[in-house]
PDB file of C-alpha atoms in Angstrom:
ATOM      1  CA  MET K  28      -0.141  14.121 -25.820  1.00 67.00           C
ATOM      2  CA  LEU K  29       3.369  14.495 -24.454  1.00 88.00           C
ATOM      3  CA  LEU K  30       3.617  13.549 -20.775  1.00 93.00           C
ATOM      4  CA  HIS K  31       6.795  14.421 -18.859  1.00 96.00           C
ATOM      5  CA  PHE K  32       7.919  11.999 -16.155  1.00 96.00           C
ATOM      6  CA  THR K  33      10.919  10.956 -14.073  1.00 97.00           C
ATOM      7  CA  LYS K  34      11.988   7.345 -13.603  1.00 97.00           C
ATOM      8  CA  MET K  35      13.721   6.429 -10.337  1.00 96.00           C
ATOM      9  CA  HIS K  36      14.928   3.220  -8.759  1.00 94.00           C
ATOM     10  CA  GLY K  37      16.095   2.016  -5.384  1.00 90.00           C
ATOM     11  CA  ALA K  38      16.149  -1.118  -3.220  1.00 91.00           C
ATOM     12  CA  GLY K  39      15.303  -3.316  -6.200  1.00 91.00           C
ATOM     13  CA  ASN K  40      12.186  -1.383  -7.247  1.00 93.00           C
ATOM     14  CA  ASP K  41      11.648   1.216  -9.918  1.00 95.00           C
ATOM     15  CA  PHE K  42       9.135   4.028  -9.990  1.00 96.00           C
ATOM     16  CA  VAL K  43       7.765   6.517 -12.476  1.00 97.00           C
ATOM     17  CA  VAL K  44       6.908   9.922 -11.002  1.00 97.00           C
ATOM     18  CA  ILE K  45       4.513  12.218 -12.871  1.00 97.00           C
ATOM     19  CA  ASP K  46       4.016  15.840 -11.860  1.00 97.00           C
ATOM     20  CA  LEU K  47       0.405  16.746 -12.582  1.00 96.00           C
ATOM     21  CA  ILE K  48       0.731  20.162 -10.982  1.00 95.00           C
ATOM     22  CA  THR K  49       2.736  21.665 -13.850  1.00 95.00           C
ATOM     23  CA  GLN K  50       1.073  19.628 -16.610  1.00 95.00           C
ATOM     24  CA  ARG K  51      -2.560  18.707 -17.112  1.00 92.00           C
ATOM     25  CA  TYR K  52      -3.577  15.124 -17.779  1.00 93.00           C
ATOM     26  CA  ARG K  53      -6.343  12.837 -16.545  1.00 92.00           C
ATOM     27  CA  LEU K  54      -4.620   9.584 -15.660  1.00 92.00           C
ATOM     28  CA  ARG K  55      -6.791   6.486 -16.148  1.00 95.00           C
ATOM     29  CA  THR K  56      -6.233   2.862 -15.108  1.00 95.00           C
ATOM     30  CA  ARG K  57      -5.299   1.872 -18.658  1.00 96.00           C
ATOM     31  CA  ASP K  58      -2.722   4.696 -18.765  1.00 96.00           C
ATOM     32  CA  VAL K  59      -1.060   3.400 -15.587  1.00 96.00           C
ATOM     33  CA  ARG K  60      -0.937  -0.115 -17.047  1.00 97.00           C
ATOM     34  CA  SER K  61       0.529   1.144 -20.323  1.00 96.00           C
ATOM     35  CA  ILE K  62       3.215   3.243 -18.645  1.00 96.00           C
ATOM     36  CA  SER K  63       4.101   0.383 -16.239  1.00 96.00           C
ATOM     37  CA  ASP K  64       4.436  -2.235 -18.992  1.00 96.00           C
ATOM     38  CA  ARG K  65       8.093  -3.317 -19.223  1.00 94.00           C
ATOM     39  CA  HIS K  66       7.882  -4.348 -22.904  1.00 96.00           C
ATOM     40  CA  PHE K  67       5.822  -1.574 -24.468  1.00 94.00           C
ATOM     41  CA  GLY K  68       5.874   1.227 -21.876  1.00 93.00           C
ATOM     42  CA  VAL K  69       8.422   2.845 -19.580  1.00 95.00           C
ATOM     43  CA  GLY K  70       8.267  -0.054 -17.127  1.00 96.00           C
ATOM     44  CA  CYS K  71       7.920   0.294 -13.369  1.00 97.00           C
ATOM     45  CA  ASP K  72       6.730  -1.399 -10.197  1.00 96.00           C
ATOM     46  CA  GLN K  73       4.744   1.629  -9.059  1.00 96.00           C
ATOM     47  CA  LEU K  74       3.673   4.966 -10.488  1.00 97.00           C
ATOM     48  CA  LEU K  75       3.619   8.029  -8.210  1.00 97.00           C
ATOM     49  CA  VAL K  76       1.489  11.020  -9.146  1.00 97.00           C
ATOM     50  CA  VAL K  77       2.016  14.460  -7.605  1.00 97.00           C
ATOM     51  CA  GLU K  78      -1.125  16.596  -7.760  1.00 96.00           C
ATOM     52  CA  ALA K  79      -2.364  19.956  -6.586  1.00 95.00           C
ATOM     53  CA  PRO K  80      -3.427  19.889  -2.915  1.00 94.00           C
ATOM     54  CA  THR K  81      -7.040  19.478  -1.865  1.00 91.00           C
ATOM     55  CA  ASN K  82      -6.154  21.000   1.521  1.00 94.00           C
ATOM     56  CA  PRO K  83      -4.811  24.592   1.425  1.00 93.00           C
ATOM     57  CA  SER K  84      -2.436  23.945   4.348  1.00 96.00           C
ATOM     58  CA  VAL K  85      -0.273  21.454   2.384  1.00 95.00           C
ATOM     59  CA  ASP K  86       1.991  21.871  -0.635  1.00 95.00           C
ATOM     60  CA  PHE K  87       0.844  18.915  -2.729  1.00 96.00           C
ATOM     61  CA  ARG K  88      -1.037  15.625  -2.790  1.00 94.00           C
ATOM     62  CA  TYR K  89       0.382  12.364  -4.065  1.00 94.00           C
ATOM     63  CA  ARG K  90      -1.146   9.095  -5.164  1.00 96.00           C
ATOM     64  CA  ILE K  91       0.530   5.739  -5.710  1.00 97.00           C
ATOM     65  CA  TYR K  92      -0.552   3.154  -8.272  1.00 97.00           C
ATOM     66  CA  ASN K  93       0.645  -0.421  -8.683  1.00 97.00           C
ATOM     67  CA  ALA K  94       1.615  -1.651 -12.149  1.00 96.00           C
ATOM     68  CA  ASP K  95      -1.820  -3.283 -12.548  1.00 96.00           C
ATOM     69  CA  GLY K  96      -3.417   0.180 -12.466  1.00 95.00           C
ATOM     70  CA  GLU K  97      -4.955  -0.062  -9.003  1.00 95.00           C
ATOM     71  CA  GLU K  98      -4.413   2.778  -6.530  1.00 96.00           C
ATOM     72  CA  VAL K  99      -2.566   1.842  -3.331  1.00 95.00           C
ATOM     73  CA  GLU K 100      -4.346   2.545  -0.051  1.00 88.00           C
ATOM     74  CA  GLN K 101      -2.386   4.645   2.433  1.00 77.00           C
TER      75      GLN K 101
END
């Protein structure tokens, strides 16, 4: 499957942003690790996922994952 993403960097960190509103994909822990891998993947410190909102009064929902695949608490 082809997965579109954007890679950004700032303040010494780099991020991969994936829009899961316009494309459908079920992101798993192993996917986050693969994408974050600097030798075999895109490479990033954190992966940000933009999703459809669960609350109708907001425009979107986002989730942040560390390179080890674990979701960051916010």
